[in-house]
Short mmCIF file of C-alpha atoms in Angstrom, two decimals:
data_model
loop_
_atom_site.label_atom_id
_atom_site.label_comp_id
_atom_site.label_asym_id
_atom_site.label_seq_id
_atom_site.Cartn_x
_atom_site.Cartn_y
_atom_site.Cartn_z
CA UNK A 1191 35.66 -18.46 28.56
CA UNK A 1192 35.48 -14.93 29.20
CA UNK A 1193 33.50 -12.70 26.75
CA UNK A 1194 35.71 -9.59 24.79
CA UNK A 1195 35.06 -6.34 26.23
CA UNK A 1196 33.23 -5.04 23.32
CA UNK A 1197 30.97 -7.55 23.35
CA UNK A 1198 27.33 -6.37 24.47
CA UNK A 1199 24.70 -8.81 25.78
CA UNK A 1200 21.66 -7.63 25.21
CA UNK A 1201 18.06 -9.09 26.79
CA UNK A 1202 14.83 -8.97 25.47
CA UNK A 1203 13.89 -5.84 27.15
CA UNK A 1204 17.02 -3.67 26.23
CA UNK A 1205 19.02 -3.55 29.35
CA UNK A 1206 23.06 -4.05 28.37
CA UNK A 1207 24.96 -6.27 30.25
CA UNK A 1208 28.59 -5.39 31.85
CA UNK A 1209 31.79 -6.25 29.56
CA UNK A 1210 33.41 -9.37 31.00
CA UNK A 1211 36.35 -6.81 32.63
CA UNK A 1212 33.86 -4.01 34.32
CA UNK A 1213 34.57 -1.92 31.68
CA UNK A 1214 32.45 0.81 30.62
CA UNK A 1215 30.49 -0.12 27.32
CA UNK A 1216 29.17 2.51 24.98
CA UNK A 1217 25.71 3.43 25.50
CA UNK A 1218 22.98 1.27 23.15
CA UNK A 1219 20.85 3.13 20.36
CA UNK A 1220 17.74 3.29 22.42
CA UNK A 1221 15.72 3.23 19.56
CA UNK A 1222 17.25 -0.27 18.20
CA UNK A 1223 14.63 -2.92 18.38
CA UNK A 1224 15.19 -5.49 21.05
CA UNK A 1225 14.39 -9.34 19.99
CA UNK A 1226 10.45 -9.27 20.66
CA UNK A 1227 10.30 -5.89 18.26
CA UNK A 1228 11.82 -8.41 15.68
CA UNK A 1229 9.69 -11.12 16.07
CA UNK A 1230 6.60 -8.43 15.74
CA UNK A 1231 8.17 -7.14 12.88
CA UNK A 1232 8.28 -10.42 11.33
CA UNK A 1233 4.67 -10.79 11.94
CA UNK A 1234 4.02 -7.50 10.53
CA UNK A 1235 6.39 -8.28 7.37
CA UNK A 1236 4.26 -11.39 6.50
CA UNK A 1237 1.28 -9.46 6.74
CA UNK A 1238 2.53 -7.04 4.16
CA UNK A 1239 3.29 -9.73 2.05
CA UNK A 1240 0.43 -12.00 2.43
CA UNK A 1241 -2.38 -9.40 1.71
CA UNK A 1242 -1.94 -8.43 -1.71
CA UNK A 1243 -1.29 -12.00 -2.43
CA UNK A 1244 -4.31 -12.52 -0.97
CA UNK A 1245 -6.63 -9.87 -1.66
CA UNK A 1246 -9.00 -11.63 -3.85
CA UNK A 1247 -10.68 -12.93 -0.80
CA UNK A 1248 -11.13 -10.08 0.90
CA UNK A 1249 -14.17 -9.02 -0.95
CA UNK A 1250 -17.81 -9.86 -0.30
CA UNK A 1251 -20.15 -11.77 -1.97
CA UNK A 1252 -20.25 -12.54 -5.58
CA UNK A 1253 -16.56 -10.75 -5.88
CA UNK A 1254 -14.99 -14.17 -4.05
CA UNK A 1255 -12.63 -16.02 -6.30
CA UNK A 1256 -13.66 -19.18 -8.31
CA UNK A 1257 -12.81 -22.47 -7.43
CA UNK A 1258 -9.93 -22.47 -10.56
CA UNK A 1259 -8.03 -20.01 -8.88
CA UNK A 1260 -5.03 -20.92 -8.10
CA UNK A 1261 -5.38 -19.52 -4.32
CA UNK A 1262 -8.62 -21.27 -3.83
CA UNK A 1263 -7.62 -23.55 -1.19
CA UNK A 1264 -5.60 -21.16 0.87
CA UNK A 1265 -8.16 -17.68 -0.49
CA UNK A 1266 -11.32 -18.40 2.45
CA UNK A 1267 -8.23 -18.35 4.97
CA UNK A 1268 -6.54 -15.35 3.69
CA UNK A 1269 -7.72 -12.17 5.77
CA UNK A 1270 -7.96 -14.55 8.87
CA UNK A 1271 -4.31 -15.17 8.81
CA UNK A 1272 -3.44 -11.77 8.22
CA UNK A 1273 -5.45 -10.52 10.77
CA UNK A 1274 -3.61 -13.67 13.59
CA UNK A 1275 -0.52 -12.00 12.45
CA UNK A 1276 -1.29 -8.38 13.04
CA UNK A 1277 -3.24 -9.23 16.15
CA UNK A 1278 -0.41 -11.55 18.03
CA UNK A 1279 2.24 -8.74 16.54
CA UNK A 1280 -0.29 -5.53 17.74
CA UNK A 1281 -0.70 -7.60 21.41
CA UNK A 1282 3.38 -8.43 21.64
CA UNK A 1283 4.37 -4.86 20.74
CA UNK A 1284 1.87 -3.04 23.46
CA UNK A 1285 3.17 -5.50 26.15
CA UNK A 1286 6.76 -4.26 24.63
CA UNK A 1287 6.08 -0.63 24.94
CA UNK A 1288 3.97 -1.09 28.42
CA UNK A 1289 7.53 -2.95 30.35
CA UNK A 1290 9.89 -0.70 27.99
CA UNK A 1291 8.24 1.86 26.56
CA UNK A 1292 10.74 3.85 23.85
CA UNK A 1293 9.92 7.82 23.44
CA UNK A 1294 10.15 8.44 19.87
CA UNK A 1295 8.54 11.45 17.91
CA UNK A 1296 5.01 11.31 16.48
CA UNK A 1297 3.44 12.77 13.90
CA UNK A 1298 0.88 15.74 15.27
CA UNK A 1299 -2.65 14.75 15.06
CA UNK A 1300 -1.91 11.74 13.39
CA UNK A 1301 -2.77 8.77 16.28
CA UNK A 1302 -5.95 10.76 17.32
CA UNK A 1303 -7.36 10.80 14.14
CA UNK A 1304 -6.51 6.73 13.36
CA UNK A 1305 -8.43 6.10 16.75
CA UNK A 1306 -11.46 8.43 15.97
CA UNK A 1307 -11.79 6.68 12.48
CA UNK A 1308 -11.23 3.08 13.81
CA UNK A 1309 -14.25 4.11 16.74
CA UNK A 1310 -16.37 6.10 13.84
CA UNK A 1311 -16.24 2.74 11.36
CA UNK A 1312 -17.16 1.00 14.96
CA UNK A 1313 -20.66 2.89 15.53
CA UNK A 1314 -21.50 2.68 11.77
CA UNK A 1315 -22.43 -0.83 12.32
CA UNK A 1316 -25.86 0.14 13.89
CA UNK A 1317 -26.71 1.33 10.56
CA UNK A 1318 -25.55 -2.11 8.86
CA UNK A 1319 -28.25 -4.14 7.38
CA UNK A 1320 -25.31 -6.61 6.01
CA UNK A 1321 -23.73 -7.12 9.39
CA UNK A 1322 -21.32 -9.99 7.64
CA UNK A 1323 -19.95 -7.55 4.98
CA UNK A 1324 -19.64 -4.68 7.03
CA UNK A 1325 -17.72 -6.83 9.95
CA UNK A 1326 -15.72 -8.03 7.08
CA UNK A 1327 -14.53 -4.31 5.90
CA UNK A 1328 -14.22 -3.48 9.45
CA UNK A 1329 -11.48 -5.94 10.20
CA UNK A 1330 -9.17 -5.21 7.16
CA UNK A 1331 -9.62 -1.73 8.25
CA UNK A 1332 -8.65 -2.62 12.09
CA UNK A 1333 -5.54 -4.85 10.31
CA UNK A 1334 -4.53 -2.06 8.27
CA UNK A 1335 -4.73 0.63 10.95
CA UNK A 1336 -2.82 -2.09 13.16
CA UNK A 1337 -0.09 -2.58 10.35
CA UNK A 1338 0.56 1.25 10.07
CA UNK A 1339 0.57 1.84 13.94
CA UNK A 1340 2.88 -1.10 14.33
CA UNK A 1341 5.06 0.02 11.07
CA UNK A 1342 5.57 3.47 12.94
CA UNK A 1343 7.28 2.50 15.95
CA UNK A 1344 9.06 -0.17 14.12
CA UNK A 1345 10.89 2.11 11.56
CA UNK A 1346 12.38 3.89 14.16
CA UNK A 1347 15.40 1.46 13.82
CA UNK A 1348 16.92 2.15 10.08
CA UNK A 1349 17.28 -1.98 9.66
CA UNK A 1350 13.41 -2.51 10.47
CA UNK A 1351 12.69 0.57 8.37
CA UNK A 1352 15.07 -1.16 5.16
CA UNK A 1353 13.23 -4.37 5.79
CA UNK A 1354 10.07 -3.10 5.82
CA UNK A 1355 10.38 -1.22 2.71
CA UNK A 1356 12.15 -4.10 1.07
CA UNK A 1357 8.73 -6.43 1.72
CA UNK A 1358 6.62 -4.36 -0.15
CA UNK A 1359 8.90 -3.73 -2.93
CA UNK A 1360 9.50 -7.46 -3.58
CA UNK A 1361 5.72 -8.20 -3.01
CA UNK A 1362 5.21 -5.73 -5.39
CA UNK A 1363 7.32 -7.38 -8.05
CA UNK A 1364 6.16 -10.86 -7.28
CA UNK A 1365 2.29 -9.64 -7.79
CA UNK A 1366 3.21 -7.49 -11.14
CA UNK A 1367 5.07 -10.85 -12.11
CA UNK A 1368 1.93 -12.86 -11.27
CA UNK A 1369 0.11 -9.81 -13.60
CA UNK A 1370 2.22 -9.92 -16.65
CA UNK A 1371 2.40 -13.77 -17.00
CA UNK A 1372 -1.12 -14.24 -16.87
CA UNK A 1373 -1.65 -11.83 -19.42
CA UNK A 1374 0.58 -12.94 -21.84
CA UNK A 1375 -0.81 -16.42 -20.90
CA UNK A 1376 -4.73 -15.04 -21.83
CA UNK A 1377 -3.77 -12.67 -24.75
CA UNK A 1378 -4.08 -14.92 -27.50
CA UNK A 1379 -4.09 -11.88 -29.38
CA UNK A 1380 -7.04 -9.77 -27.79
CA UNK A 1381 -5.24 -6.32 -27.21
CA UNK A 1382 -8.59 -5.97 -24.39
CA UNK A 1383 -7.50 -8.62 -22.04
CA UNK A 1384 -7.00 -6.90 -18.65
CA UNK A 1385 -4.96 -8.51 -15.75
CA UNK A 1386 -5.85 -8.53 -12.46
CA UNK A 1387 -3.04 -11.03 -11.31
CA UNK A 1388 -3.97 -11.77 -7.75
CA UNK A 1389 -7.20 -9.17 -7.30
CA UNK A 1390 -10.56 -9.07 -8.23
CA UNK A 1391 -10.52 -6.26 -10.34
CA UNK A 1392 -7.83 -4.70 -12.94
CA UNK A 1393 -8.37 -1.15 -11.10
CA UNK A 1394 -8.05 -2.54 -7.78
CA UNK A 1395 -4.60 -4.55 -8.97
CA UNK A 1396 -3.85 -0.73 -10.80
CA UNK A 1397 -4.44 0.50 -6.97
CA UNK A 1398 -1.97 -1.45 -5.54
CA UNK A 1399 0.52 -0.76 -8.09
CA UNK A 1400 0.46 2.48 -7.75
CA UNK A 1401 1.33 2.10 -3.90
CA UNK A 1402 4.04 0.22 -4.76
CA UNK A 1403 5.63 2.06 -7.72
CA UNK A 1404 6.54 5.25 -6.80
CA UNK A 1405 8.49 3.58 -3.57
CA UNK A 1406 9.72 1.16 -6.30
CA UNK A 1407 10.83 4.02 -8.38
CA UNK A 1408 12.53 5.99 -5.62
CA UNK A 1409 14.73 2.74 -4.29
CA UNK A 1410 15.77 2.30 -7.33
CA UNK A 1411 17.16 6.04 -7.90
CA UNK A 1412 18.51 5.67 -4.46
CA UNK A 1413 20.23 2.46 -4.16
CA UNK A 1414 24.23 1.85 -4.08
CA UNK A 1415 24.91 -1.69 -4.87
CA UNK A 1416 24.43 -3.17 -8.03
CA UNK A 1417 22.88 -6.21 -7.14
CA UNK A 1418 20.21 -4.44 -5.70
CA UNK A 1419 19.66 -1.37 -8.66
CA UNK A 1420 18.93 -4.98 -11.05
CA UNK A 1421 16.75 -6.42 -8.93
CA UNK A 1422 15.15 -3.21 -8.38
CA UNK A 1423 15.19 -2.16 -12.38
CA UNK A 1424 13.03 -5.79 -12.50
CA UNK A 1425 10.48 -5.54 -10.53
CA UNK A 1426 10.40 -1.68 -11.41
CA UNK A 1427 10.02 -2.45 -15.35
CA UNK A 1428 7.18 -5.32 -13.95
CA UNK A 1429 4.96 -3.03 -11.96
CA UNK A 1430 4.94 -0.48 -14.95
CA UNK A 1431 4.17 -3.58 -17.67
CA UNK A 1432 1.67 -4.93 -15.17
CA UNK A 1433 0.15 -1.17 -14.28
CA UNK A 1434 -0.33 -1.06 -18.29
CA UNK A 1435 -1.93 -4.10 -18.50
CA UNK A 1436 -4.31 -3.73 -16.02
CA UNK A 1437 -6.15 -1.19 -18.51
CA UNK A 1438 -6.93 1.28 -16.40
CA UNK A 1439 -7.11 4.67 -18.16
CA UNK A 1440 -7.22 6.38 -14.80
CA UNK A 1441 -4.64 4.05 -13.32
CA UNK A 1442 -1.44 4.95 -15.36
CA UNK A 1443 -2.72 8.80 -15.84
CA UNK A 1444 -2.24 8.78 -11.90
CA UNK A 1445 0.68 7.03 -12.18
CA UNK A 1446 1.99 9.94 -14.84
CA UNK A 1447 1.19 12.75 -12.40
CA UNK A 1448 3.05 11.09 -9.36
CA UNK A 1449 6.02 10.84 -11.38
CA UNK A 1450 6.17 13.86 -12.82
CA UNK A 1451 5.27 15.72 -8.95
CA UNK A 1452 8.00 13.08 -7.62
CA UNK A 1453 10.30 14.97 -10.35
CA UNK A 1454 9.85 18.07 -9.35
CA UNK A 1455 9.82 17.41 -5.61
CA UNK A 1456 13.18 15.68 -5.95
CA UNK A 1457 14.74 18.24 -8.29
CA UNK A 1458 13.64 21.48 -6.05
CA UNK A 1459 15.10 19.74 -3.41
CA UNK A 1460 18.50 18.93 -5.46
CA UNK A 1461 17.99 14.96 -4.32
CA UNK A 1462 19.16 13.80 -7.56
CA UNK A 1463 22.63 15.87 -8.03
CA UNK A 1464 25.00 13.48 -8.75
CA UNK A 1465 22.39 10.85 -9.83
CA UNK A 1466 21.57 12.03 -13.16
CA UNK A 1467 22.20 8.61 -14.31
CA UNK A 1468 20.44 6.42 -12.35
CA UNK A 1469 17.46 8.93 -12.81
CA UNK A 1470 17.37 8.49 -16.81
CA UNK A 1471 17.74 4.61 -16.59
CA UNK A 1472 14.35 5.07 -14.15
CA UNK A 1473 12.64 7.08 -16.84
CA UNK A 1474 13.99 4.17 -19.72
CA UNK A 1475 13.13 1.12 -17.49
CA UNK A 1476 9.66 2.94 -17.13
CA UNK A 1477 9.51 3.82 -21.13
CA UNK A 1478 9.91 0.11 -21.44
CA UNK A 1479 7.63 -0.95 -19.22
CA UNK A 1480 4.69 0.80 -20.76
CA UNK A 1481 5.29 -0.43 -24.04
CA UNK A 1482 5.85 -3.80 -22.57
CA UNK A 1483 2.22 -3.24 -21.57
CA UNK A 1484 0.80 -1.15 -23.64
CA UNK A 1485 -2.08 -3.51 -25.95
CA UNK A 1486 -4.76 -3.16 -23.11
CA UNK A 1487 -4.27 0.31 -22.80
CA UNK A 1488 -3.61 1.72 -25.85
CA UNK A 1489 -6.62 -0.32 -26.93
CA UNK A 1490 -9.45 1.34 -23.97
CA UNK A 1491 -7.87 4.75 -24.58
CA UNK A 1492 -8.86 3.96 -28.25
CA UNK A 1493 -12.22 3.07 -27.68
CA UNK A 1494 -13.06 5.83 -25.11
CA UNK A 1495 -16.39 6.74 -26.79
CA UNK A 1496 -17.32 3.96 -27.91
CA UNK A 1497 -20.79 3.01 -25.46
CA UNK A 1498 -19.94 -0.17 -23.05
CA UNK A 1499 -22.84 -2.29 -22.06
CA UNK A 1500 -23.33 -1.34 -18.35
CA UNK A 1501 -22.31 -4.78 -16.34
CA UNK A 1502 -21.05 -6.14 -12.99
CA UNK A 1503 -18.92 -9.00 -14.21
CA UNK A 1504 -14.74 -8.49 -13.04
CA UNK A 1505 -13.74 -5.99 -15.92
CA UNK A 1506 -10.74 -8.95 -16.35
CA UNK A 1507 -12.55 -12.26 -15.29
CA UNK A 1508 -10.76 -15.19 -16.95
CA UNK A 1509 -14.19 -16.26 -18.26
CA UNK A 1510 -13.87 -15.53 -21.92
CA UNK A 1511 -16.24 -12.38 -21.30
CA UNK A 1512 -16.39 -10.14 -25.05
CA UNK A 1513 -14.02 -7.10 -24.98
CA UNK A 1514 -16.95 -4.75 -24.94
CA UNK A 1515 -17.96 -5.96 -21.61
CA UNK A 1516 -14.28 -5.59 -20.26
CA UNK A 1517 -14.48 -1.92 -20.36
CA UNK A 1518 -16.56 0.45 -17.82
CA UNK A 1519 -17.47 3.23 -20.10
CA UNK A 1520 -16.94 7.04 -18.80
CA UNK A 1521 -21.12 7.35 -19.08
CA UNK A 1522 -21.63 4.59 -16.98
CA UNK A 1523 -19.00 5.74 -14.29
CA UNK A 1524 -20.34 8.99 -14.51
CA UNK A 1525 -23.62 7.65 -13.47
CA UNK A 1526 -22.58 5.45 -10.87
CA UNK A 1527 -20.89 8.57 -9.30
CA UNK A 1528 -24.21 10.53 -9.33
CA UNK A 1529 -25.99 7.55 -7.75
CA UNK A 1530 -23.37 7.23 -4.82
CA UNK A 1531 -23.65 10.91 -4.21
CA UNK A 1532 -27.38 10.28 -3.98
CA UNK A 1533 -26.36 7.83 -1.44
CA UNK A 1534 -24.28 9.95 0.84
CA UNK A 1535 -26.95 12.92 0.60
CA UNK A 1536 -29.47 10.57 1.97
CA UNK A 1537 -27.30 9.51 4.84
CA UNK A 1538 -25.62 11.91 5.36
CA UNK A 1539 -24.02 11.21 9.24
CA UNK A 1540 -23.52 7.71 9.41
CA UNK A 1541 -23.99 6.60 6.32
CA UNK A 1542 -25.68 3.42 5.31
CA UNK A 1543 -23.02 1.00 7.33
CA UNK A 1544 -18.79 0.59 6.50
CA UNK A 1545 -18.75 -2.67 3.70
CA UNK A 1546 -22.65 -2.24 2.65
CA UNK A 1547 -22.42 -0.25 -0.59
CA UNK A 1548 -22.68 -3.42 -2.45
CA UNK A 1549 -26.07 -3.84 -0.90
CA UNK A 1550 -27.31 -0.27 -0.34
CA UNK A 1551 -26.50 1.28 -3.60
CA UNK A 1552 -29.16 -0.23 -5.93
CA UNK A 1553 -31.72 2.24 -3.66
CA UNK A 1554 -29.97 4.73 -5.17
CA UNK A 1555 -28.16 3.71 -8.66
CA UNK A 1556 -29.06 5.95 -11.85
CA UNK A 1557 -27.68 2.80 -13.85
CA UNK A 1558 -27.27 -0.75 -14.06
CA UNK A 1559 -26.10 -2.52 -10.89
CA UNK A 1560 -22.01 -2.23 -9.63
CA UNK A 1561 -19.97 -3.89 -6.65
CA UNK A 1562 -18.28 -0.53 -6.06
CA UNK A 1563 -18.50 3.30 -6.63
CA UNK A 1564 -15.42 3.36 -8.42
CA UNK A 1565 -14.13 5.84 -6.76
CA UNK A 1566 -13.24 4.74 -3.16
CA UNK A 1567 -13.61 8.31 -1.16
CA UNK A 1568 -17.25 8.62 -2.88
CA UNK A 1569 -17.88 4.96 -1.84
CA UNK A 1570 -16.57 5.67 1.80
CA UNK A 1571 -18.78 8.66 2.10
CA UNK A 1572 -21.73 6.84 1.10
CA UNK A 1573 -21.08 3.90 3.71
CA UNK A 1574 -19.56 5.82 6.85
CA UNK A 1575 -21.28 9.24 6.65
CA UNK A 1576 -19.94 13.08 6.40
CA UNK A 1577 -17.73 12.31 9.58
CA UNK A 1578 -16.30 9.36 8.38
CA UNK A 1579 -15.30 10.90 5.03
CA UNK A 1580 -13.41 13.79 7.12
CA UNK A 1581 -11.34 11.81 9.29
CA UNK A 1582 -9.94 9.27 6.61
CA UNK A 1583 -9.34 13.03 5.38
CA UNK A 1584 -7.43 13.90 7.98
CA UNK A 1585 -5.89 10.77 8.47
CA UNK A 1586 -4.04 10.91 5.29
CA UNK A 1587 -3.52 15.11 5.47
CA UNK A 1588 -1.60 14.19 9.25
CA UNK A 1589 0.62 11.38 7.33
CA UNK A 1590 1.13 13.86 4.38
CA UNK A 1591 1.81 17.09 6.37
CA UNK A 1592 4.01 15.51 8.68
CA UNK A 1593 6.37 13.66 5.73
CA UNK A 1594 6.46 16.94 3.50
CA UNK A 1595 7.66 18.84 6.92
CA UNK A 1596 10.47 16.04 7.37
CA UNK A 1597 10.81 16.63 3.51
CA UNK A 1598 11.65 20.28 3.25
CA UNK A 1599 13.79 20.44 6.02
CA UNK A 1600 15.98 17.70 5.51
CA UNK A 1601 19.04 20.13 5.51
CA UNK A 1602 18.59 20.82 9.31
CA UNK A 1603 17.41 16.88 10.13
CA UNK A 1604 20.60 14.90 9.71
CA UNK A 1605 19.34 12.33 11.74
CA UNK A 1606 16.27 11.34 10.38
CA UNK A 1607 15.65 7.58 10.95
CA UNK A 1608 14.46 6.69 7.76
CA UNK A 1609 17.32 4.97 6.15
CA UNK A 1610 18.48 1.91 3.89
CA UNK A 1611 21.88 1.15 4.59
CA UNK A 1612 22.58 -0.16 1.40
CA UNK A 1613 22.21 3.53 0.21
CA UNK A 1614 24.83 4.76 1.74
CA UNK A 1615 26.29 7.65 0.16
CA UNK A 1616 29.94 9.87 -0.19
CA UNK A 1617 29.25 12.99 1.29
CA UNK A 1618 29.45 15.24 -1.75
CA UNK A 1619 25.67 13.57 -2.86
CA UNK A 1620 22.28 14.89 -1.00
CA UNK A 1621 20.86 12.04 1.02
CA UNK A 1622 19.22 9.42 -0.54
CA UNK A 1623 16.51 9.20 2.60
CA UNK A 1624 14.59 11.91 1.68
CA UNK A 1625 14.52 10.65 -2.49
CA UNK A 1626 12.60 7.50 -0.42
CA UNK A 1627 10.87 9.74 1.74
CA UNK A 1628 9.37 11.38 -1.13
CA UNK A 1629 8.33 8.26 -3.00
CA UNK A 1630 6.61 7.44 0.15
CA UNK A 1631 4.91 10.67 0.17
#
């Protein structure tokens, strides 16, 4: 049976087949992923979903989970299957680009810098005297430079891009989910209960919602169907609640200056015209959220001078610690910043190893003992040295400067790639890309 003459046949390498009559067939989207792309995408999909699921065992030491956890038989196994995936997906998508290789545009200084830090965290490792942790932070920082390398030639089809964007939405939701019913499962009416869902630490879990919210936030603005806006307006209302419950003072006044710059950026830029309502059931959904959430919060904010007892317990351990040793007071932070600044001063070009600040800091600490600086650009200082510090800066100052370019002239860049086809849009409303592109941002 002879195929229709539209029909294309495509191989895994991107070369088009001829129609079943010899007629000419349009020319295919060369930057459409091919069969292996999807299968790396895949790989690079579960990744994204399996880490924050999984990040409890990524720390060292006495952070690990407990044996109760409910991801203690799968937790020791964690970062080694997210680092199969992005190694088989990393290994299939170089042989992809070195038979087909697809000439897309790249962000100016960006790859040099993501190889310099990646070599930089490399050498550090002379300086290790923990060579277990620091090969431990060294290979979620490989995976995650992996995942972003990978996630940047991927996107270059919209689908991949939608897909993408979609995992760690819906990851998101699933983890603020995990968040919010343990808390209300713990409350039992201590206001100072903090969640930490599937993390360590309530400001690590407040970390990760705050990567995921303001993409979260901007989908949700953006998005056509209906089915999609609820399921959006969920987990949106979730990760707010669950942000909020986490405690973290710091946390949610982040969260409060993203969206007010995310405002502004989208209403210079006239994004929203024509999506006035959409916008104000964002704001509501994120109104209830935070009262959904507020009894942790409201409660720290409450007790801000009140002295904490210095400690290294999980802030929100399910181990029935008092409420006064749930709370890192501002003193005690303070403090811990001097000490980690006394740390970086005394090494000051290669630090004292990447992942050793657990081990290296009591040299140096002004206080009682901590896992982390609490502040993760002091703590990366500390560990990789003056030139690490400046090319993580300059990492995320490539990423930044290149999507704020894209961002301002999105009148003259029709074309841009990043797109969810699910928000298409009648002509007479600005393109909802660039109200995604700037919750990316």
């Amino acid at each position: 049976m002879s195929k229709p003459p539209w029909l294309k046949i495509v191989d895994s390498e991107g070369a088009i087949e001829p129609s079943a009559d010899g007629a000419a067939l349009p020319a295919r989207d060369p930057r459409a992923l091919n069969r292996l792309d999807w299968f790396t995408l895949t790989l690079i999909a579960l990744a994204l979903a399996l880490a924050p699921l999984f990040a409890g065992s990524f720390a060292n030491l006495q952070m690990a989970p407990t044996a109760d956890s409910p991801y203690a038989l799968l937790s020791s196994l964690g970062l080694s299957m997210i680092a199969c995936l992005t190694g088989i997906a990393g290994a299939v998508l170089l042989w992809r680009e070195h038979r087909r290789k697809v000439a897309i545009g790249a962000a100016p200084g960006l790859a040099g810098a993501t190889v310099l830090l990646a070599l930089w965290s490399l050498i550090t490792l002379a300086r290790s005297h923990a060579l277990a942790a620091s090969m431990n932070v060294l290979l979620v920082l490989v995976c995650s430079l992996l995942i972003a390398g990978s996630i940047s030639r991927l996107s270059r089809d919209p689908r991949a891009l939608a897909a993408l964007l979609r995992t760690v939405i819906a990851v998101g939701g699933i983890v603020a989910g995990i968040g919010v019913r343990e808390y209300l499962g713990a409350f039992r009416g201590n206001p100072q209960y903090r969640t930490f869902s599937t993390f360590v630490n309530p400001d690590f879990l407040a970390g990760y919602m705050l990567l995921a919210l303001p993409v979260t936030l901007a989908a949700f603005v953006a998005a056509k169907e209906r089915i999609e806006k609820l399921l959006l307006g969920i987990g949106l209302t979730l990760q707010v609640a669950c942000l909020a419950m986490t405690g973290s003072r710091a946390g949610f006044g982040m969260f409060a200056i993203c969206l007010v710059v995310w405002l502004a950026v989208v209403a210079a830029l006239r994004l929203t015209n024509g999506r006035g309502r959409p916008l104000a059931m964002a704001l509501g959904l994120i109104a209830l959220g935070a009262v959904i959430g507020s009894a942790p919060l409201t409660a720290r904010v409450a007790a801000f001078n009140t002295p904490a007892t210095a400690h290294s317990s999980w802030p929100g351990a399910p181990t029935g610690t008092a409420p006064t040793s749930q709370a890192h007071s501002a003193q005690f932070r303070l403090y811990t910043w001097i000490g980690t600044v006394r740390m970086a001063w005394a090494n000051p070009i290669s630090g004292t190893g990447i992942g050793t600040y657990e081990t290296a800091y009591p040299r140096y600490a002004e206080t009682a003992f901590t896992a982390h600086a609490h502040d993760s650009y002091l703590q990366w200082a500390a560990e990789t040295g003056v030139p690490g510090e400046l090319l993580l800066l300059a990492v995320i100052a490539a990423a930044a400067a290149f999507a704020t370019h894209v961002l301002v002239s999105h009148p003259a860049a029709p074309e841009l790639p990043l797109v969810l086809k699910s928000f298409d849009t009648p002509d007479a409303l600005p393109d909802p890309r660039y109200i995604v592109l700037a919750g990316l941002l």
